[in-house]
Each structure stands twice: as structure tokens, then as C-alpha cells.
Amino acid sequence: MARNKRVKIAVLAGDGIGPEITAATTRVLRAAASKARLPVALRSALIGWVPYKRLKTTLPDATLAAMRDCDGWIVGPTYAGEYPKDDPYRGHPNGFIRRNFKLFANVRPVEAWPQLDPLIEDLRITVLRENTEGFYPDRNLAWGYGEFKPREDVALSLRVITAEACRRFAQFAFEYAEATGERRLAVVHKRTALPQTEGVFIGAFEALRSRFRRVSFELVRIDTFSSSFPRDPGRYRLVATTNLFGDILSDQASGLAGGVGLAPSLNAGHDHAMAQAVHGTAPDIAGKGKANPAALILSTALLLRWIYQRRRNQACKDAAALMEQGVRAAIAAGTVTPDLGGDASTTAFANAVISSCKKA
Ligand code: ATP
């Protein structure tokens, strides 16, 4: 594909600090894209509390149409528990977005930053997590819940693992390894205890092995992984696993790296992907101009890398690298927001990232 085909991105500001960090992120994105000669069209759309108050929905049809029309989205955090649970108009929007747009893979890179006082200083790992099934009651069935109580004192939890979901996820994982230059992929499982479901999951990777010869993959039991990873973190750079294990391992890695403060994430499907910081809406500092936009900037770099993964559009990769280096440079120079011990505002931090992008 042409190096400079236009990339269309929807920007959904969200709640709490969402508007501040999305504004900072789009400024950085524009600067990096301009430097990398990547034409980017940004389109704003409403999500969360603002449309809920005005239109009685957290995700208006106009937003869904804008999302469908774009390659990917930058999405600010949205309030978690505040929306009425019985609201027919979608309530909390994240689950609906994930299901509606079939975002089947969750990407969680974790990196130790000295400012976060990490337990492991050189930790760097990416956890790829299957996002649509597994033990999660909200993801198992077309209707109803995957947890049951046949008697008051007996509870059953149903895990669904399908060959189709495993196949698309395994392919995504191999392609991700290739696009990011990782040579080794650890498939983390518990086949000894769950032979049928884990067998389907592992089988999907084995079936693709010959198509991705440049990536060697190893099977690692979750218990082996959990005990060896903190002692020998350099051994694993890229991990692919099922939903619940991925949830736990990515947070374990974040804990060892000093917390989720700077943690980016991407939810990806075949047609769309969503850049979203791991942290929440931070209502205690909303509107004060001191929110740290780094996690959302890094998430947006992941989005550009995902577009590169699909289209081999080199300018996307270049712009992503500029954003990541810019964040690194701003933090290394000490231009940091109060959560990292500095006194820079959201805007000042974004300016530092932008000036680093321009100088690169
Ligand atoms: P939610 O209910 O939306 O998850 P929360 O306050 O429970 O919100 P977070 O939003 O993750 O959870 O916030 C936890 C703490 O971390 C808060 O003190 C918040 O101010 C801080 N925090 C979170 N994100 C940021 C950020 N981007 N910049 C600065 N501080 C942040």
C-alpha cells in the first residue's frame, strides 16, 4: 500500500480527565504524523456522560457511524459504575463497543519506568489476551450469563473456548510478533488442568506454526510462567494467552513495573482498533490541567502500529516510534505531571513530547 495513505481516526473524549488527555494526545498525534508524513484525518464524536445527559445514551448512533467509518479510535476513560445498570441504551459503553466491533484481541505492553519505582527495573513485556470468551460471564453467551447457581450453595462457571476465536487470535498474535520484530512468542496455558479448552487454544497456534516460521513459539504453563517470570523477566517479551489468564498476567506485570500509571492498551479486531489507557477517569483531578496523558499517547502509538500491522504503511510505524520516543524523552528530561512527582501541566507535557517529535 502507498506509504502515505490517509488514516482516519475517531476521537472520543469520554469522562473525567478524558477531554484533557485526548486533547493532548491528538496534538501529539498531529505533530508526529506531520513529521512522519502520514496524512491523518481526525473526527470527534461523543461518548459517555455528555451524550448521556443530552441524548440519554452513552453511545449515540452518530458516534457509532463515525467509528464504523474510521480505521481506529482514541477513546478516553468513561465512568465505570455511574450509569444506571438497567438502562436500555447501552449503559457503560466499553463492553458494547468490544462486542459490536468484534475487538477480539487485547494488547497490553508493560514497561518499567524509573519514576514509578518498579520492583523490576528492566521489565518489558507485552501480554496479548483473547478478549471475547473464556471464563468471563459477560462474554460467553449470546444471551444470558455464563455463571449459574443451580442451588443456593452451588455455583457453576462456564468457560467457552471456540476454535474460530482461537484461530483469529493466534493469527493476530503471530502477525503482531512479526510486525513488532519479536522472534519469540510464549503461549501461556494450563492444559494439564483444562485439557479440552486449552487444547483448542494451543491447537490454533500449532496449526499456524508453519506459516510464521520467523516466530518461534513455546508453550509455557501458567504456573511455571508465574513463578519464573519475576525471577527471569527478560526471558519473556511477548505472551499470548486466554482471557482470564491475560487479565491477571497483565496486571501482575504492571504491578512489578510500578503500577498502571503509564500503561497503554489496545483492543483490536479485524477492521477496527481502540486505543485506550488502562487507568480510569481520575475524577479527583479532572479539569485541573494536571492529568498525565502519557498512557493515552502510548496507546495511540499502539493503534498506529496496528494499522501498520494490517497495511504495512511505514509512515504509521514511523509516527508511532516518534510518539513513543517523545514520551520517553519528556519523562527522561523531567517534564512530568504531578502523578510522577513533577509540576508540569498536561499541556506542558504534551508540548515537551511534541518538541521531541519535531527534533527527531
Ligand atoms: P474510575 O472509577 O474511572 O476507574 P478511579 O479514580 O477509581 O476512576 P483511576 O482513574 O485509575 O481510578 O485513578 C486512580 C488514581 O490515579 C487517582 O488518584 C487518579 O487521580 C490517579 N490517576 C489516574 N489516571 C491518571 C492520569 N492519567 N494522570 C494523573 N493521575 C491519574
Short mmCIF file of C-alpha atoms in Angstrom, two decimals, residues 6-355:
data_model
loop_
_atom_site.label_atom_id
_atom_site.label_comp_id
_atom_site.label_asym_id
_atom_site.label_seq_id
_atom_site.Cartn_x
_atom_site.Cartn_y
_atom_site.Cartn_z
CA ARG A 6 -4.69 8.67 4.82
CA VAL A 7 -5.50 7.22 8.21
CA LYS A 8 -8.92 8.04 9.68
CA ILE A 9 -9.19 8.16 13.45
CA ALA A 10 -12.21 8.97 15.62
CA VAL A 11 -11.53 10.75 18.89
CA LEU A 12 -13.98 10.07 21.75
CA ALA A 13 -13.07 12.22 24.74
CA GLY A 14 -15.03 10.42 27.48
CA ASP A 15 -15.46 11.40 31.13
CA GLY A 16 -13.33 12.85 33.94
CA ILE A 17 -9.85 13.65 32.64
CA GLY A 18 -10.82 12.20 29.22
CA PRO A 19 -11.22 15.55 27.44
CA GLU A 20 -7.83 16.81 28.70
CA ILE A 21 -5.83 13.73 27.82
CA THR A 22 -7.49 13.20 24.43
CA ALA A 23 -6.81 16.85 23.51
CA ALA A 24 -3.14 16.45 24.46
CA THR A 25 -2.93 13.13 22.62
CA THR A 26 -4.39 14.45 19.37
CA ARG A 27 -1.92 17.36 19.42
CA VAL A 28 0.95 14.92 19.79
CA LEU A 29 -0.51 12.65 17.11
CA ARG A 30 -0.77 15.54 14.64
CA ALA A 31 2.84 16.55 15.27
CA ALA A 32 4.19 13.01 14.92
CA ALA A 33 2.09 12.32 11.82
CA SER A 34 3.24 15.54 10.21
CA LYS A 35 6.88 14.67 10.88
CA ALA A 36 6.38 11.13 9.52
CA ARG A 37 4.39 12.47 6.53
CA LEU A 38 1.37 10.47 7.48
CA PRO A 39 -1.89 12.11 6.46
CA VAL A 40 -4.32 11.76 9.36
CA ALA A 41 -7.99 12.75 9.45
CA LEU A 42 -9.34 13.13 12.98
CA ARG A 43 -13.05 13.12 13.72
CA SER A 44 -14.52 13.93 17.14
CA ALA A 45 -17.51 12.01 18.47
CA LEU A 46 -19.37 11.84 21.78
CA ILE A 47 -19.17 9.06 24.34
CA GLY A 48 -20.13 8.74 27.98
CA TRP A 49 -21.69 11.26 30.29
CA VAL A 50 -22.04 14.22 27.89
CA PRO A 51 -24.31 12.40 25.42
CA TYR A 52 -25.98 10.53 28.28
CA LYS A 53 -27.19 13.82 29.77
CA ARG A 54 -28.23 15.25 26.44
CA LEU A 55 -29.43 12.25 24.46
CA LYS A 56 -29.96 9.57 27.11
CA THR A 57 -27.37 7.28 25.58
CA THR A 58 -23.67 6.84 26.29
CA LEU A 59 -23.01 5.92 22.69
CA PRO A 60 -25.16 7.82 20.18
CA ASP A 61 -25.80 6.45 16.69
CA ALA A 62 -23.75 9.31 15.21
CA THR A 63 -20.77 8.12 17.25
CA LEU A 64 -21.20 4.53 16.08
CA ALA A 65 -21.39 5.74 12.47
CA ALA A 66 -18.20 7.78 12.90
CA MET A 67 -16.48 4.78 14.48
CA ARG A 68 -17.51 2.50 11.63
CA ASP A 69 -16.14 4.97 9.14
CA CYS A 70 -12.70 5.23 10.77
CA ASP A 71 -9.73 2.86 10.92
CA GLY A 72 -9.39 3.22 14.66
CA TRP A 73 -10.38 5.25 17.66
CA ILE A 74 -8.76 7.10 20.50
CA VAL A 75 -11.11 6.66 23.44
CA GLY A 76 -10.83 8.47 26.75
CA PRO A 77 -11.87 6.76 30.00
CA THR A 78 -15.56 6.59 30.87
CA TYR A 79 -17.18 6.41 34.30
CA ALA A 80 -17.44 2.82 35.46
CA GLY A 81 -20.29 2.47 37.93
CA GLU A 82 -22.21 5.70 37.43
CA TYR A 83 -24.54 4.72 34.59
CA PRO A 84 -27.82 3.06 35.55
CA LYS A 85 -27.35 -0.71 35.16
CA ASP A 86 -30.85 -1.26 33.78
CA ASP A 87 -30.60 1.48 31.17
CA PRO A 88 -31.70 0.11 27.80
CA TYR A 89 -29.38 2.49 25.98
CA ARG A 90 -26.17 0.64 26.48
CA GLY A 91 -25.02 1.81 29.92
CA HIS A 92 -21.25 1.55 30.16
CA PRO A 93 -20.05 1.74 26.57
CA ASN A 94 -16.85 -0.33 26.59
CA GLY A 95 -18.44 -3.79 26.57
CA PHE A 96 -20.86 -2.78 23.84
CA ILE A 97 -18.02 -1.41 21.69
CA ARG A 98 -15.96 -4.55 22.17
CA ARG A 99 -18.82 -6.84 21.18
CA ASN A 100 -20.30 -4.69 18.43
CA PHE A 101 -16.99 -4.17 16.64
CA LYS A 102 -15.63 -7.65 17.45
CA LEU A 103 -12.46 -6.44 19.15
CA PHE A 104 -11.09 -9.88 19.88
CA ALA A 105 -7.52 -9.13 20.92
CA ASN A 106 -6.31 -7.04 23.82
CA VAL A 107 -2.74 -5.74 23.67
CA ARG A 108 -1.10 -4.72 26.95
CA PRO A 109 2.57 -3.73 26.76
CA VAL A 110 4.08 -3.22 30.20
CA GLU A 111 7.29 -1.34 30.79
CA ALA A 112 9.08 -0.36 33.98
CA TRP A 113 9.59 3.39 34.27
CA PRO A 114 12.08 4.58 36.91
CA GLN A 115 9.60 7.27 38.03
CA LEU A 116 7.16 4.55 39.08
CA ASP A 117 9.67 2.92 41.44
CA PRO A 118 9.39 -0.51 39.80
CA LEU A 119 10.13 -3.78 41.55
CA ILE A 120 11.90 -4.98 38.39
CA GLU A 121 13.83 -2.23 36.68
CA ASP A 122 14.28 -3.67 33.20
CA LEU A 123 10.84 -5.22 32.88
CA ARG A 124 9.41 -5.05 29.37
CA ILE A 125 6.72 -7.46 28.27
CA THR A 126 3.60 -7.42 26.11
CA VAL A 127 0.60 -9.54 27.05
CA LEU A 128 -1.81 -10.42 24.23
CA ARG A 129 -5.13 -11.52 25.64
CA GLU A 130 -8.05 -13.17 23.88
CA ASN A 131 -10.88 -10.78 24.51
CA THR A 132 -14.19 -12.38 23.60
CA GLU A 133 -14.66 -15.62 25.51
CA GLY A 134 -13.17 -17.70 28.31
CA PHE A 135 -14.40 -17.54 31.89
CA TYR A 136 -15.98 -14.10 31.63
CA PRO A 137 -19.70 -14.31 32.23
CA ASP A 138 -20.43 -11.30 30.04
CA ARG A 139 -18.53 -12.75 27.08
CA ASN A 140 -19.68 -16.33 26.98
CA LEU A 141 -23.17 -16.42 25.62
CA ALA A 142 -25.32 -14.70 23.02
CA TRP A 143 -27.91 -14.28 25.73
CA GLY A 144 -27.70 -14.55 29.48
CA TYR A 145 -24.82 -15.23 31.80
CA GLY A 146 -22.09 -17.88 31.90
CA GLU A 147 -22.43 -18.29 35.66
CA PHE A 148 -25.15 -20.33 37.28
CA LYS A 149 -26.43 -21.23 40.70
CA PRO A 150 -28.41 -24.44 40.44
CA ARG A 151 -28.66 -24.41 44.24
CA GLU A 152 -28.07 -21.65 46.72
CA ASP A 153 -24.87 -23.35 47.85
CA VAL A 154 -23.57 -24.43 44.43
CA ALA A 155 -22.19 -22.11 41.76
CA LEU A 156 -21.04 -23.08 38.26
CA SER A 157 -18.87 -21.03 35.98
CA LEU A 158 -18.90 -21.89 32.31
CA ARG A 159 -15.90 -21.26 30.10
CA VAL A 160 -16.38 -21.12 26.35
CA ILE A 161 -13.41 -21.57 24.02
CA THR A 162 -14.07 -21.89 20.30
CA ALA A 163 -11.72 -22.90 17.53
CA GLU A 164 -12.73 -19.89 15.47
CA ALA A 165 -11.94 -17.34 18.19
CA CYS A 166 -8.63 -19.09 18.93
CA ARG A 167 -7.68 -19.20 15.26
CA ARG A 168 -8.18 -15.47 14.66
CA PHE A 169 -6.43 -14.64 17.93
CA ALA A 170 -3.46 -16.90 17.17
CA GLN A 171 -3.11 -15.33 13.76
CA PHE A 172 -3.23 -11.88 15.34
CA ALA A 173 -0.52 -12.89 17.83
CA PHE A 174 1.82 -14.20 15.15
CA GLU A 175 1.26 -11.14 12.98
CA TYR A 176 1.84 -8.89 15.98
CA ALA A 177 5.15 -10.67 16.64
CA GLU A 178 6.20 -10.17 13.04
CA ALA A 179 5.14 -6.52 12.92
CA THR A 180 6.98 -5.68 16.13
CA GLY A 181 10.09 -7.71 15.28
CA GLU A 182 9.65 -10.14 18.19
CA ARG A 183 11.13 -13.53 17.40
CA ARG A 184 9.67 -15.42 20.36
CA LEU A 185 6.11 -15.90 21.43
CA ALA A 186 5.19 -17.62 24.68
CA VAL A 187 1.75 -19.25 24.62
CA VAL A 188 0.71 -19.41 28.27
CA HIS A 189 -1.80 -22.14 29.17
CA LYS A 190 -2.99 -24.68 31.74
CA ARG A 191 -3.59 -27.70 29.55
CA THR A 192 -2.79 -30.08 32.37
CA ALA A 193 -5.91 -28.99 34.27
CA LEU A 194 -8.14 -27.91 31.38
CA PRO A 195 -7.17 -30.25 28.54
CA GLN A 196 -10.16 -29.68 26.24
CA THR A 197 -10.38 -25.91 26.22
CA GLU A 198 -6.65 -25.26 26.46
CA GLY A 199 -6.14 -27.93 23.81
CA VAL A 200 -8.29 -25.96 21.36
CA PHE A 201 -6.37 -22.78 22.18
CA ILE A 202 -2.93 -24.36 21.77
CA GLY A 203 -4.06 -26.20 18.64
CA ALA A 204 -4.78 -22.90 16.91
CA PHE A 205 -1.16 -21.80 17.42
CA GLU A 206 0.24 -25.14 16.35
CA ALA A 207 -1.82 -25.04 13.16
CA LEU A 208 -0.26 -21.71 12.18
CA ARG A 209 3.31 -22.52 13.14
CA SER A 210 4.44 -23.31 9.61
CA ARG A 211 3.05 -20.05 8.21
CA PHE A 212 5.08 -17.92 10.60
CA ARG A 213 8.49 -19.53 10.54
CA ARG A 214 10.29 -16.42 11.70
CA VAL A 215 8.49 -16.53 15.04
CA SER A 216 9.32 -19.40 17.34
CA PHE A 217 6.64 -20.16 19.86
CA GLU A 218 6.94 -22.02 23.10
CA LEU A 219 4.24 -23.45 25.33
CA VAL A 220 4.56 -22.31 28.93
CA ARG A 221 2.30 -23.46 31.74
CA ILE A 222 0.74 -20.55 33.63
CA ASP A 223 2.12 -21.80 36.95
CA THR A 224 5.62 -22.13 35.50
CA PHE A 225 5.28 -18.69 33.96
CA SER A 226 4.09 -17.05 37.18
CA SER A 227 6.94 -18.43 39.23
CA SER A 228 9.72 -17.88 36.68
CA PHE A 229 8.74 -14.51 35.20
CA PRO A 230 9.52 -12.31 38.25
CA ARG A 231 12.94 -14.05 38.63
CA ASP A 232 13.85 -14.00 34.97
CA PRO A 233 11.76 -11.26 33.35
CA GLY A 234 13.98 -10.94 30.27
CA ARG A 235 13.02 -14.46 29.23
CA TYR A 236 9.58 -13.44 28.02
CA ARG A 237 8.89 -10.47 25.76
CA LEU A 238 5.61 -11.46 24.13
CA VAL A 239 2.91 -13.60 25.69
CA ALA A 240 -0.36 -14.81 24.19
CA THR A 241 -3.00 -16.29 26.46
CA THR A 242 -6.68 -16.76 27.16
CA ASN A 243 -8.93 -14.09 28.62
CA LEU A 244 -8.73 -14.60 32.38
CA PHE A 245 -5.04 -15.51 32.41
CA GLY A 246 -4.33 -12.42 30.28
CA ASP A 247 -6.24 -10.21 32.69
CA ILE A 248 -4.22 -11.49 35.63
CA LEU A 249 -0.81 -11.61 33.95
CA SER A 250 -1.03 -8.10 32.52
CA ASP A 251 -1.87 -6.70 35.94
CA GLN A 252 0.83 -8.80 37.59
CA ALA A 253 3.35 -7.36 35.11
CA SER A 254 2.01 -3.84 35.74
CA GLY A 255 2.42 -4.33 39.47
CA LEU A 256 6.04 -5.42 39.06
CA ALA A 257 6.61 -2.45 36.75
CA GLY A 258 5.32 0.04 39.31
CA GLY A 259 1.61 0.29 38.57
CA VAL A 260 -0.76 1.07 35.73
CA GLY A 261 0.00 4.81 35.72
CA LEU A 262 1.67 4.79 32.30
CA ALA A 263 0.15 1.60 30.93
CA PRO A 264 -1.26 1.74 27.41
CA SER A 265 -3.67 -0.71 25.83
CA LEU A 266 -5.27 -1.54 22.53
CA ASN A 267 -8.39 -3.55 21.80
CA ALA A 268 -8.15 -4.81 18.25
CA GLY A 269 -10.33 -6.65 15.76
CA HIS A 270 -10.04 -7.30 12.03
CA ASP A 271 -11.50 -3.97 10.95
CA HIS A 272 -11.04 -1.58 13.85
CA ALA A 273 -8.94 -1.00 16.93
CA MET A 274 -9.41 1.14 20.02
CA ALA A 275 -6.60 2.96 21.82
CA GLN A 276 -7.42 3.36 25.50
CA ALA A 277 -5.31 3.99 28.60
CA VAL A 278 -5.55 1.38 31.35
CA HIS A 279 -6.21 3.99 34.05
CA GLY A 280 -9.67 5.37 34.77
CA THR A 281 -11.38 8.75 34.74
CA ALA A 282 -9.43 10.18 37.74
CA PRO A 283 -12.37 12.37 38.85
CA ASP A 284 -10.29 13.81 41.71
CA ILE A 285 -8.08 15.75 39.28
CA ALA A 286 -10.47 16.24 36.36
CA GLY A 287 -10.49 19.73 34.89
CA LYS A 288 -7.37 20.82 36.76
CA GLY A 289 -4.96 20.55 33.85
CA LYS A 290 -2.65 18.13 35.62
CA ALA A 291 -3.66 14.76 34.20
CA ASN A 292 -0.91 12.69 32.67
CA PRO A 293 -1.69 11.95 29.00
CA ALA A 294 1.28 9.58 28.53
CA ALA A 295 -0.72 6.33 28.69
CA LEU A 296 -3.18 7.52 26.05
CA ILE A 297 -0.36 8.81 23.84
CA LEU A 298 1.35 5.42 24.08
CA SER A 299 -1.99 3.69 23.38
CA THR A 300 -2.36 5.80 20.25
CA ALA A 301 1.12 4.72 19.15
CA LEU A 302 -0.12 1.12 19.53
CA LEU A 303 -3.06 1.98 17.29
CA LEU A 304 -0.70 3.26 14.60
CA ARG A 305 1.37 0.09 14.93
CA TRP A 306 -1.80 -1.98 14.48
CA ILE A 307 -2.58 -0.05 11.28
CA TYR A 308 0.97 -0.80 10.17
CA GLN A 309 0.43 -4.48 11.02
CA ARG A 310 -2.55 -4.57 8.62
CA ARG A 311 -1.32 -2.33 5.84
CA ARG A 312 2.47 -2.22 6.12
CA ASN A 313 2.16 1.54 5.95
CA GLN A 314 5.66 2.55 7.02
CA ALA A 315 4.64 6.10 7.92
CA CYS A 316 2.34 4.68 10.62
CA LYS A 317 5.25 2.84 12.18
CA ASP A 318 7.43 5.94 11.99
CA ALA A 319 4.79 8.15 13.61
CA ALA A 320 4.27 5.57 16.37
CA ALA A 321 8.01 5.47 17.09
CA LEU A 322 8.12 9.27 17.24
CA MET A 323 5.30 9.35 19.80
CA GLU A 324 6.94 6.68 21.95
CA GLN A 325 10.35 8.32 21.81
CA GLY A 326 8.75 11.68 22.56
CA VAL A 327 7.11 10.36 25.73
CA ARG A 328 10.39 8.76 26.77
CA ALA A 329 12.34 11.97 26.13
CA ALA A 330 9.85 14.18 28.01
CA ILE A 331 9.91 11.86 31.04
CA ALA A 332 13.70 11.49 30.95
CA ALA A 333 14.03 15.31 30.85
CA GLY A 334 11.88 15.53 33.98
CA THR A 335 8.95 17.32 32.34
CA VAL A 336 6.41 15.25 34.23
CA THR A 337 2.96 15.74 35.70
CA PRO A 338 2.32 15.60 39.47
CA ASP A 339 1.49 11.86 39.48
CA LEU A 340 5.15 11.28 38.52
CA GLY A 341 6.45 13.79 41.05
CA GLY A 342 6.73 16.80 38.74
CA ASP A 343 4.80 20.01 38.30
CA ALA A 344 4.23 20.04 34.55
CA SER A 345 0.69 20.55 33.31
CA THR A 346 -0.98 18.23 30.81
CA THR A 347 -0.30 20.82 28.12
CA ALA A 348 3.35 21.30 29.13
CA PHE A 349 3.93 17.56 29.00
CA ALA A 350 2.33 17.36 25.53
CA ASN A 351 4.47 20.31 24.40
CA ALA A 352 7.62 18.51 25.54
CA VAL A 353 6.60 15.38 23.60
CA ILE A 354 5.81 17.47 20.53
CA SER A 355 9.13 19.31 20.60
#
